[in-house]
Structure formats: C-alpha cells, structure tokens
Amino acid sequence: MSRRPLLAGNWKMYLTSGEAVRLAQAIAAISREHTDRDVMVAPSFTSLAAVAAELRNSAVLLGAQNVAWEQEGAYTGEISPRMLTDLGVRMAIIGHSERRHIFGEDNVMVNQRLLAALDAGLVPVLCIGETLDERQAEATFKVLETQLCEGLENVPPARAEQVVLAYEPVWAIGTGKTATPQQAQEVHHFLRQLLAGLYDKKIAETVRVLYGGSVKPDNIDELMAQPDIDGALVGGAALNPDSFARIVHFT
Ligand code: 13P
C-alpha cells in the first residue's frame, strides 16, 4: 500500500504573524509544484488566522502546535479544537517532546488531547520519542510502546487510521544529530508492528509515520527512501523557504 508523503513544518515559537504569512506564501508556491504529496505548516496560535487567510486557495494544510482536550471551558491559556477548526485548521501536533519535557505533559494528557482533536475532525500528529538516556539504557522500544499505546488509548479503529505518527527522538531535535535512516527505519517498522497488534495490519499499513529531528535538505532523500518513513516533521529547516523547498521536493 502506498502512503501519501507528508512534509510538515513545525514553526515552534519563532515567527510573528507577518513573518509567518510571508513564509506561508513561499510555501504555498513550493507546494503547487507537487500533487503527489501533502505539505503542512504549524504556525503559532497567534498567526493561525492570518496564515489561514494566506493559504485559502492553497493545498497546504494548516496545523496547530497543540490543542486542548475540551471544546470549551475554564482553561486559561488553552485553545480548543473547535476554535481551531473554526479558523480552517486541519491538523494538530500533539505530545511534542517540548510539551512533554518543558511543560510536563504526560501520556494521559496527550491521549485526552488526541481524543478531543479527533472528535472535532482534526487530524492529530502524535509525537513520540525517546531521550538520549533512554536510548543509552536500551529502553527505546519500551518507551515508544508506552507512549504509543497510552497515546492511542480508546481510539477506535475507524479513527486510528486518520492519526499521523511522528517519531522524534529527543536527542535529535535541534541538535544537528539526525537518527541514521537505518535507526529511524528500525523504529518506524517497530511502530507499524505495534499498530498491527493494537489494531490490524491494514491500519498499520495505512497510518503515516513521519520522522522528525534535524531533518535537513541533505538528509531528506535518504530518510524518505526508507520503506516505513512516510514524511518529515521539520523544525529549524522549515523556517527557511529554500531549505523547506528542498525538503518538499525530496526525490
Ligand atoms: P529540528 O528539525 O529543528 O530538529 O526540530 C524537529 C522538531 O521538533 C519538529 O517538531
């Protein structure tokens, strides 16, 4: 089964609204050169409305960097799925390692956010990944299994196939140290086996699994050549239109 590649830019806390709109404009032009792949950008919440307007006639998908687990309520500082879909947001990054490690989000919160996103019709991009200590202690597979199983708890099969997974080894994020394509492939294959066990083989073959962590123009082709790598979740290199263009144009 062939999965449609997804090249996603996580703009983190970098751009003002004006800067985000300019980058979105460049990326809309880049994405027009391809009909066989999806492109997604995830600006800060403050830029979503302006970027949504810029992308109105574009196939570029709009994503949020997080999402609350309730549609409304007394949750100061949170943004609900309903507020996001209202702006035209289609996807939501959930469980990014910066949320987990800097802001203390655990698998239960991640699962609640994911369920609420699915309820609202958002495609969740569930991020999982081990730290350097965990990899060195040979706990990588155990950690990933827990993050995946707890993150997908109570997600029925019909919805599971809409979920996008992103494997982002924490030691590779923003460090310039990419997992080798072989290391990433080994994990992606393992995740697909877990999905087959949790659901079935068809769902395991349908779910897109992205790699994230120091993805750059010079390593994208080799990563995308791996059979179980279906795309990339890109941080630093997504902020520059030329480097993100090269990533979108992977061969
Ligand atoms: P870098 O590409 O900057 O390593 O960031 C990866 C990431 O965290 C994407 O979500």
PDB file of C-alpha atoms and ligand atoms in Angstrom:
ATOM      1  CA  MET A   1       0.000   0.000   0.000  1.00  0.00           C
ATOM      2  CA  SER A   2       1.374   3.393  -0.841  1.00  0.00           C
ATOM      3  CA  ARG A   3       1.022   6.134   1.675  1.00  0.00           C
ATOM      4  CA  ARG A   4       0.890   9.766   0.611  1.00  0.00           C
ATOM      5  CA  PRO A   5       4.041  11.564   1.806  1.00  0.00           C
ATOM      6  CA  LEU A   6       3.558  14.405   4.280  1.00  0.00           C
ATOM      7  CA  LEU A   7       6.160  17.128   4.724  1.00  0.00           C
ATOM      8  CA  ALA A   8       5.347  19.204   7.767  1.00  0.00           C
ATOM      9  CA  GLY A   9       6.901  22.336   9.203  1.00  0.00           C
ATOM     10  CA  ASN A  10       6.664  22.964  12.925  1.00  0.00           C
ATOM     11  CA  TRP A  11       7.416  26.652  13.292  1.00  0.00           C
ATOM     12  CA  LYS A  12       7.567  26.411  17.113  1.00  0.00           C
ATOM     13  CA  MET A  13       7.747  29.819  18.873  1.00  0.00           C
ATOM     14  CA  TYR A  14       9.662  31.647  16.173  1.00  0.00           C
ATOM     15  CA  LEU A  15       7.631  33.842  13.844  1.00  0.00           C
ATOM     16  CA  THR A  16       5.488  36.921  14.226  1.00  0.00           C
ATOM     17  CA  SER A  17       2.299  36.996  12.240  1.00  0.00           C
ATOM     18  CA  GLY A  18       3.818  38.995   9.403  1.00  0.00           C
ATOM     19  CA  GLU A  19       6.817  36.680   9.175  1.00  0.00           C
ATOM     20  CA  ALA A  20       4.544  33.639   9.248  1.00  0.00           C
ATOM     21  CA  VAL A  21       2.392  34.984   6.414  1.00  0.00           C
ATOM     22  CA  ARG A  22       5.456  35.625   4.245  1.00  0.00           C
ATOM     23  CA  LEU A  23       6.755  32.111   4.853  1.00  0.00           C
ATOM     24  CA  ALA A  24       3.312  30.621   4.171  1.00  0.00           C
ATOM     25  CA  GLN A  25       3.170  32.468   0.859  1.00  0.00           C
ATOM     26  CA  ALA A  26       6.505  31.000  -0.198  1.00  0.00           C
ATOM     27  CA  ILE A  27       5.473  27.518   0.884  1.00  0.00           C
ATOM     28  CA  ALA A  28       2.171  27.721  -0.997  1.00  0.00           C
ATOM     29  CA  ALA A  29       4.167  28.363  -4.171  1.00  0.00           C
ATOM     30  CA  ILE A  30       6.522  25.458  -3.408  1.00  0.00           C
ATOM     31  CA  SER A  31       3.680  23.035  -2.757  1.00  0.00           C
ATOM     32  CA  ARG A  32       1.995  23.908  -6.063  1.00  0.00           C
ATOM     33  CA  GLU A  33       4.794  22.074  -7.830  1.00  0.00           C
ATOM     34  CA  HIS A  34       3.575  18.738  -6.439  1.00  0.00           C
ATOM     35  CA  THR A  35       0.286  16.877  -6.482  1.00  0.00           C
ATOM     36  CA  ASP A  36       1.608  13.627  -5.050  1.00  0.00           C
ATOM     37  CA  ARG A  37       2.465  14.808  -1.539  1.00  0.00           C
ATOM     38  CA  ASP A  38       0.933  16.745   1.339  1.00  0.00           C
ATOM     39  CA  VAL A  39       2.509  19.804   2.893  1.00  0.00           C
ATOM     40  CA  MET A  40       1.545  21.067   6.328  1.00  0.00           C
ATOM     41  CA  VAL A  41       2.653  24.102   8.324  1.00  0.00           C
ATOM     42  CA  ALA A  42       2.081  24.673  12.030  1.00  0.00           C
ATOM     43  CA  PRO A  43       2.465  28.348  12.979  1.00  0.00           C
ATOM     44  CA  SER A  44       1.972  29.746  16.475  1.00  0.00           C
ATOM     45  CA  PHE A  45      -1.633  30.171  17.582  1.00  0.00           C
ATOM     46  CA  THR A  46      -1.310  33.936  17.154  1.00  0.00           C
ATOM     47  CA  SER A  47      -0.542  33.548  13.443  1.00  0.00           C
ATOM     48  CA  LEU A  48      -3.136  30.908  12.561  1.00  0.00           C
ATOM     49  CA  ALA A  49      -5.854  33.268  11.345  1.00  0.00           C
ATOM     50  CA  ALA A  50      -3.510  35.282   9.153  1.00  0.00           C
ATOM     51  CA  VAL A  51      -1.834  32.173   7.733  1.00  0.00           C
ATOM     52  CA  ALA A  52      -5.247  30.571   7.136  1.00  0.00           C
ATOM     53  CA  ALA A  53      -6.224  33.587   5.041  1.00  0.00           C
ATOM     54  CA  GLU A  54      -2.952  33.387   3.105  1.00  0.00           C
ATOM     55  CA  LEU A  55      -3.451  29.655   2.409  1.00  0.00           C
ATOM     56  CA  ARG A  56      -7.120  29.934   1.470  1.00  0.00           C
ATOM     57  CA  ASN A  57      -6.545  28.907  -2.167  1.00  0.00           C
ATOM     58  CA  SER A  58      -3.676  26.557  -1.465  1.00  0.00           C
ATOM     59  CA  ALA A  59      -3.434  22.816  -0.839  1.00  0.00           C
ATOM     60  CA  VAL A  60      -1.050  23.450   2.065  1.00  0.00           C
ATOM     61  CA  LEU A  61      -2.628  22.074   5.217  1.00  0.00           C
ATOM     62  CA  LEU A  62      -2.791  24.239   8.299  1.00  0.00           C
ATOM     63  CA  GLY A  63      -1.777  22.705  11.605  1.00  0.00           C
ATOM     64  CA  ALA A  64      -1.718  23.831  15.223  1.00  0.00           C
ATOM     65  CA  GLN A  65       1.148  23.092  17.597  1.00  0.00           C
ATOM     66  CA  ASN A  66      -1.119  21.811  20.366  1.00  0.00           C
ATOM     67  CA  VAL A  67      -4.806  21.565  21.230  1.00  0.00           C
ATOM     68  CA  ALA A  68      -6.883  21.487  24.407  1.00  0.00           C
ATOM     69  CA  TRP A  69      -8.795  18.377  25.472  1.00  0.00           C
ATOM     70  CA  GLU A  70     -12.126  20.168  25.945  1.00  0.00           C
ATOM     71  CA  GLN A  71     -14.123  22.052  23.322  1.00  0.00           C
ATOM     72  CA  GLU A  72     -14.678  24.943  25.757  1.00  0.00           C
ATOM     73  CA  GLY A  73     -14.446  25.770  29.417  1.00  0.00           C
ATOM     74  CA  ALA A  74     -12.393  27.441  32.120  1.00  0.00           C
ATOM     75  CA  TYR A  75      -8.939  26.506  30.805  1.00  0.00           C
ATOM     76  CA  THR A  76      -6.901  29.701  30.844  1.00  0.00           C
ATOM     77  CA  GLY A  77      -4.246  29.738  28.159  1.00  0.00           C
ATOM     78  CA  GLU A  78      -5.588  26.776  26.181  1.00  0.00           C
ATOM     79  CA  ILE A  79      -7.015  26.697  22.646  1.00  0.00           C
ATOM     80  CA  SER A  80      -9.831  24.267  21.883  1.00  0.00           C
ATOM     81  CA  PRO A  81     -10.263  22.003  18.852  1.00  0.00           C
ATOM     82  CA  ARG A  82     -13.447  23.897  17.990  1.00  0.00           C
ATOM     83  CA  MET A  83     -11.563  27.201  17.904  1.00  0.00           C
ATOM     84  CA  LEU A  84      -9.000  25.665  15.570  1.00  0.00           C
ATOM     85  CA  THR A  85     -11.432  24.101  13.102  1.00  0.00           C
ATOM     86  CA  ASP A  86     -13.289  27.410  13.051  1.00  0.00           C
ATOM     87  CA  LEU A  87     -10.128  29.001  11.603  1.00  0.00           C
ATOM     88  CA  GLY A  88      -9.639  26.295   8.994  1.00  0.00           C
ATOM     89  CA  VAL A  89      -7.019  24.336  10.926  1.00  0.00           C
ATOM     90  CA  ARG A  90      -6.943  20.698   9.752  1.00  0.00           C
ATOM     91  CA  MET A  91      -4.234  19.079  11.858  1.00  0.00           C
ATOM     92  CA  ALA A  92      -2.814  19.366  15.371  1.00  0.00           C
ATOM     93  CA  ILE A  93       0.597  18.354  16.671  1.00  0.00           C
ATOM     94  CA  ILE A  94       0.082  16.564  19.977  1.00  0.00           C
ATOM     95  CA  GLY A  95       2.628  15.363  22.525  1.00  0.00           C
ATOM     96  CA  HIS A  96       5.622  17.141  21.036  1.00  0.00           C
ATOM     97  CA  SER A  97       8.676  16.407  23.174  1.00  0.00           C
ATOM     98  CA  GLU A  98       8.955  20.100  24.075  1.00  0.00           C
ATOM     99  CA  ARG A  99       5.419  19.916  25.507  1.00  0.00           C
ATOM    100  CA  ARG A 100       6.290  16.722  27.354  1.00  0.00           C
ATOM    101  CA  HIS A 101       9.679  17.755  28.710  1.00  0.00           C
ATOM    102  CA  ILE A 102       9.375  21.516  29.215  1.00  0.00           C
ATOM    103  CA  PHE A 103       5.682  21.753  30.098  1.00  0.00           C
ATOM    104  CA  GLY A 104       5.219  18.429  31.845  1.00  0.00           C
ATOM    105  CA  GLU A 105       2.625  16.872  29.563  1.00  0.00           C
ATOM    106  CA  ASP A 106       2.185  13.165  30.162  1.00  0.00           C
ATOM    107  CA  ASN A 107       0.657  10.352  28.136  1.00  0.00           C
ATOM    108  CA  VAL A 108      -2.746  10.821  29.773  1.00  0.00           C
ATOM    109  CA  MET A 109      -2.939  14.484  28.720  1.00  0.00           C
ATOM    110  CA  VAL A 110      -1.623  13.589  25.292  1.00  0.00           C
ATOM    111  CA  ASN A 111      -4.342  10.950  24.924  1.00  0.00           C
ATOM    112  CA  GLN A 112      -7.055  13.380  26.047  1.00  0.00           C
ATOM    113  CA  ARG A 113      -5.878  15.985  23.560  1.00  0.00           C
ATOM    114  CA  LEU A 114      -5.786  13.415  20.785  1.00  0.00           C
ATOM    115  CA  LEU A 115      -9.320  12.172  21.508  1.00  0.00           C
ATOM    116  CA  ALA A 116     -10.668  15.732  21.564  1.00  0.00           C
ATOM    117  CA  ALA A 117      -8.885  16.558  18.307  1.00  0.00           C
ATOM    118  CA  LEU A 118     -10.380  13.507  16.595  1.00  0.00           C
ATOM    119  CA  ASP A 119     -13.836  14.380  17.940  1.00  0.00           C
ATOM    120  CA  ALA A 120     -13.569  17.782  16.296  1.00  0.00           C
ATOM    121  CA  GLY A 121     -12.380  16.351  12.988  1.00  0.00           C
ATOM    122  CA  LEU A 122      -8.760  17.426  13.363  1.00  0.00           C
ATOM    123  CA  VAL A 123      -6.024  15.054  12.224  1.00  0.00           C
ATOM    124  CA  PRO A 124      -3.728  14.529  15.198  1.00  0.00           C
ATOM    125  CA  VAL A 125       0.020  14.278  14.660  1.00  0.00           C
ATOM    126  CA  LEU A 126       1.002  12.208  17.680  1.00  0.00           C
ATOM    127  CA  CYS A 127       4.661  12.757  18.553  1.00  0.00           C
ATOM    128  CA  ILE A 128       6.633  10.142  20.404  1.00  0.00           C
ATOM    129  CA  GLY A 129      10.343   9.695  21.022  1.00  0.00           C
ATOM    130  CA  GLU A 130      12.958   8.559  23.480  1.00  0.00           C
ATOM    131  CA  THR A 131      15.543  10.686  25.264  1.00  0.00           C
ATOM    132  CA  LEU A 132      19.277  10.057  24.955  1.00  0.00           C
ATOM    133  CA  ASP A 133      19.350   8.439  28.415  1.00  0.00           C
ATOM    134  CA  GLU A 134      16.527   6.119  27.426  1.00  0.00           C
ATOM    135  CA  ARG A 135      18.286   5.129  24.204  1.00  0.00           C
ATOM    136  CA  GLN A 136      21.557   4.510  26.017  1.00  0.00           C
ATOM    137  CA  ALA A 137      19.721   2.394  28.601  1.00  0.00           C
ATOM    138  CA  GLU A 138      18.280   0.372  25.680  1.00  0.00           C
ATOM    139  CA  ALA A 139      14.780   1.413  26.734  1.00  0.00           C
ATOM    140  CA  THR A 140      13.851   2.957  23.361  1.00  0.00           C
ATOM    141  CA  PHE A 141      11.307   0.358  22.302  1.00  0.00           C
ATOM    142  CA  LYS A 142       9.688   0.122  25.714  1.00  0.00           C
ATOM    143  CA  VAL A 143       9.321   3.922  25.967  1.00  0.00           C
ATOM    144  CA  LEU A 144       7.870   4.168  22.478  1.00  0.00           C
ATOM    145  CA  GLU A 145       5.461   1.321  23.118  1.00  0.00           C
ATOM    146  CA  THR A 146       4.135   3.044  26.246  1.00  0.00           C
ATOM    147  CA  GLN A 147       3.840   6.420  24.503  1.00  0.00           C
ATOM    148  CA  LEU A 148       2.048   4.884  21.535  1.00  0.00           C
ATOM    149  CA  CYS A 149      -0.321   2.592  23.450  1.00  0.00           C
ATOM    150  CA  GLU A 150      -1.240   5.195  26.069  1.00  0.00           C
ATOM    151  CA  GLY A 151      -1.462   7.950  23.468  1.00  0.00           C
ATOM    152  CA  LEU A 152      -3.915   5.916  21.391  1.00  0.00           C
ATOM    153  CA  GLU A 153      -5.994   4.603  24.270  1.00  0.00           C
ATOM    154  CA  ASN A 154      -9.724   4.481  23.449  1.00  0.00           C
ATOM    155  CA  VAL A 155      -9.117   5.425  19.829  1.00  0.00           C
ATOM    156  CA  PRO A 156     -11.388   3.135  17.777  1.00  0.00           C
ATOM    157  CA  PRO A 157     -10.053   1.517  14.585  1.00  0.00           C
ATOM    158  CA  ALA A 158     -12.053   3.770  12.246  1.00  0.00           C
ATOM    159  CA  ARG A 159     -10.325   6.778  13.751  1.00  0.00           C
ATOM    160  CA  ALA A 160      -6.909   5.267  14.253  1.00  0.00           C
ATOM    161  CA  GLU A 161      -6.216   5.278  10.542  1.00  0.00           C
ATOM    162  CA  GLN A 162      -6.600   9.059  10.444  1.00  0.00           C
ATOM    163  CA  VAL A 163      -3.875   9.561  13.036  1.00  0.00           C
ATOM    164  CA  VAL A 164      -0.419  10.581  11.857  1.00  0.00           C
ATOM    165  CA  LEU A 165       2.503   9.438  13.995  1.00  0.00           C
ATOM    166  CA  ALA A 166       5.749  11.350  14.294  1.00  0.00           C
ATOM    167  CA  TYR A 167       8.829   9.624  15.643  1.00  0.00           C
ATOM    168  CA  GLU A 168      11.040  12.355  17.040  1.00  0.00           C
ATOM    169  CA  PRO A 169      13.994  11.064  19.052  1.00  0.00           C
ATOM    170  CA  VAL A 170      14.530  13.795  21.645  1.00  0.00           C
ATOM    171  CA  TRP A 171      18.310  13.617  21.219  1.00  0.00           C
ATOM    172  CA  ALA A 172      17.941  14.517  17.531  1.00  0.00           C
ATOM    173  CA  ILE A 173      15.734  17.603  17.930  1.00  0.00           C
ATOM    174  CA  GLY A 174      17.538  20.855  17.250  1.00  0.00           C
ATOM    175  CA  THR A 175      20.895  19.180  17.857  1.00  0.00           C
ATOM    176  CA  GLY A 176      22.019  18.562  14.289  1.00  0.00           C
ATOM    177  CA  LYS A 177      22.235  14.862  15.195  1.00  0.00           C
ATOM    178  CA  THR A 178      19.808  13.020  12.956  1.00  0.00           C
ATOM    179  CA  ALA A 179      18.954   9.431  13.578  1.00  0.00           C
ATOM    180  CA  THR A 180      20.525   7.485  10.762  1.00  0.00           C
ATOM    181  CA  PRO A 181      17.973   6.431   8.154  1.00  0.00           C
ATOM    182  CA  GLN A 182      18.511   2.863   9.373  1.00  0.00           C
ATOM    183  CA  GLN A 183      17.867   3.796  13.035  1.00  0.00           C
ATOM    184  CA  ALA A 184      14.701   5.655  12.037  1.00  0.00           C
ATOM    185  CA  GLN A 185      13.529   2.838   9.760  1.00  0.00           C
ATOM    186  CA  GLU A 186      14.024   0.292  12.551  1.00  0.00           C
ATOM    187  CA  VAL A 187      11.800   2.337  14.871  1.00  0.00           C
ATOM    188  CA  HIS A 188       9.181   3.087  12.218  1.00  0.00           C
ATOM    189  CA  HIS A 189       8.929  -0.608  11.390  1.00  0.00           C
ATOM    190  CA  PHE A 190       8.540  -1.394  15.094  1.00  0.00           C
ATOM    191  CA  LEU A 191       5.760   1.219  15.397  1.00  0.00           C
ATOM    192  CA  ARG A 192       3.927  -0.327  12.481  1.00  0.00           C
ATOM    193  CA  GLN A 193       4.148  -3.734  14.143  1.00  0.00           C
ATOM    194  CA  LEU A 194       2.711  -2.215  17.331  1.00  0.00           C
ATOM    195  CA  LEU A 195      -0.149  -0.712  15.315  1.00  0.00           C
ATOM    196  CA  ALA A 196      -0.842  -4.095  13.735  1.00  0.00           C
ATOM    197  CA  GLY A 197      -1.075  -5.582  17.232  1.00  0.00           C
ATOM    198  CA  LEU A 198      -3.237  -2.766  18.613  1.00  0.00           C
ATOM    199  CA  TYR A 199      -5.477  -2.696  15.526  1.00  0.00           C
ATOM    200  CA  ASP A 200      -4.810  -4.735  12.409  1.00  0.00           C
ATOM    201  CA  LYS A 201      -2.407  -4.966   9.508  1.00  0.00           C
ATOM    202  CA  LYS A 202      -4.489  -2.746   7.240  1.00  0.00           C
ATOM    203  CA  ILE A 203      -4.489   0.105   9.747  1.00  0.00           C
ATOM    204  CA  ALA A 204      -0.780  -0.403  10.386  1.00  0.00           C
ATOM    205  CA  GLU A 205      -0.147  -0.085   6.653  1.00  0.00           C
ATOM    206  CA  THR A 206      -2.383   2.997   6.333  1.00  0.00           C
ATOM    207  CA  VAL A 207      -1.088   5.185   9.174  1.00  0.00           C
ATOM    208  CA  ARG A 208       1.585   7.647   8.099  1.00  0.00           C
ATOM    209  CA  VAL A 209       4.684   7.696  10.273  1.00  0.00           C
ATOM    210  CA  LEU A 210       6.816  10.838   9.993  1.00  0.00           C
ATOM    211  CA  TYR A 211      10.390  11.225  11.168  1.00  0.00           C
ATOM    212  CA  GLY A 212      11.456  14.385  12.978  1.00  0.00           C
ATOM    213  CA  GLY A 213      14.772  15.542  14.414  1.00  0.00           C
ATOM    214  CA  SER A 214      17.325  17.579  12.453  1.00  0.00           C
ATOM    215  CA  VAL A 215      15.743  16.840   9.086  1.00  0.00           C
ATOM    216  CA  LYS A 216      17.656  18.930   6.537  1.00  0.00           C
ATOM    217  CA  PRO A 217      17.934  19.288   2.754  1.00  0.00           C
ATOM    218  CA  ASP A 218      20.952  16.982   2.793  1.00  0.00           C
ATOM    219  CA  ASN A 219      19.356  14.055   4.621  1.00  0.00           C
ATOM    220  CA  ILE A 220      15.719  14.137   3.451  1.00  0.00           C
ATOM    221  CA  ASP A 221      16.206  11.946   0.366  1.00  0.00           C
ATOM    222  CA  GLU A 222      17.881   9.161   2.286  1.00  0.00           C
ATOM    223  CA  LEU A 223      15.253   9.285   5.044  1.00  0.00           C
ATOM    224  CA  MET A 224      12.378   9.226   2.555  1.00  0.00           C
ATOM    225  CA  ALA A 225      13.924   6.263   0.767  1.00  0.00           C
ATOM    226  CA  GLN A 226      13.192   4.084   3.811  1.00  0.00           C
ATOM    227  CA  PRO A 227      10.079   1.958   3.341  1.00  0.00           C
ATOM    228  CA  ASP A 228       8.397   2.921   6.612  1.00  0.00           C
ATOM    229  CA  ILE A 229       9.229   6.643   6.627  1.00  0.00           C
ATOM    230  CA  ASP A 230       6.268   8.495   5.145  1.00  0.00           C
ATOM    231  CA  GLY A 231       7.320  12.058   5.694  1.00  0.00           C
ATOM    232  CA  ALA A 232       9.065  14.506   7.960  1.00  0.00           C
ATOM    233  CA  LEU A 233       8.209  16.848  10.798  1.00  0.00           C
ATOM    234  CA  VAL A 234      10.719  19.623  10.399  1.00  0.00           C
ATOM    235  CA  GLY A 235      11.706  22.334  12.878  1.00  0.00           C
ATOM    236  CA  GLY A 236      14.679  24.586  12.082  1.00  0.00           C
ATOM    237  CA  ALA A 237      14.890  23.807   8.371  1.00  0.00           C
ATOM    238  CA  ALA A 238      11.187  24.603   7.935  1.00  0.00           C
ATOM    239  CA  LEU A 239      11.735  28.270   8.821  1.00  0.00           C
ATOM    240  CA  ASN A 240      13.728  28.952   5.686  1.00  0.00           C
ATOM    241  CA  PRO A 241      11.779  28.752   2.413  1.00  0.00           C
ATOM    242  CA  ASP A 242      14.749  27.456   0.416  1.00  0.00           C
ATOM    243  CA  SER A 243      15.613  24.634   2.764  1.00  0.00           C
ATOM    244  CA  PHE A 244      11.967  23.675   3.273  1.00  0.00           C
ATOM    245  CA  ALA A 245      11.505  23.742  -0.519  1.00  0.00           C
ATOM    246  CA  ARG A 246      14.318  21.228  -0.915  1.00  0.00           C
ATOM    247  CA  ILE A 247      12.686  19.035   1.720  1.00  0.00           C
ATOM    248  CA  VAL A 248       9.286  19.224  -0.009  1.00  0.00           C
ATOM    249  CA  HIS A 249      10.988  18.430  -3.331  1.00  0.00           C
ATOM    250  CA  PHE A 250      12.562  15.228  -1.941  1.00  0.00           C
ATOM    251  CA  THR A 251      13.181  12.586  -4.548  1.00  0.00           C
TER     252      THR A 251
HETATM  253  P1  13P B   1      14.513  20.275  14.297  1.00  0.00           P
HETATM  254  O1  13P B   1      14.178  19.921  12.858  1.00  0.00           O
HETATM  255  O2  13P B   1      14.873  21.697  14.493  1.00  0.00           O
HETATM  256  O3  13P B   1      15.487  19.297  14.881  1.00  0.00           O
HETATM  257  O4  13P B   1      13.127  20.079  15.120  1.00  0.00           O
HETATM  258  C1  13P B   1      12.407  18.910  14.989  1.00  0.00           C
HETATM  259  C2  13P B   1      11.091  19.071  15.638  1.00  0.00           C
HETATM  260  O5  13P B   1      10.981  19.180  16.850  1.00  0.00           O
HETATM  261  C3  13P B   1       9.894  19.107  14.773  1.00  0.00           C
HETATM  262  O6  13P B   1       8.721  19.014  15.521  1.00  0.00           O
END
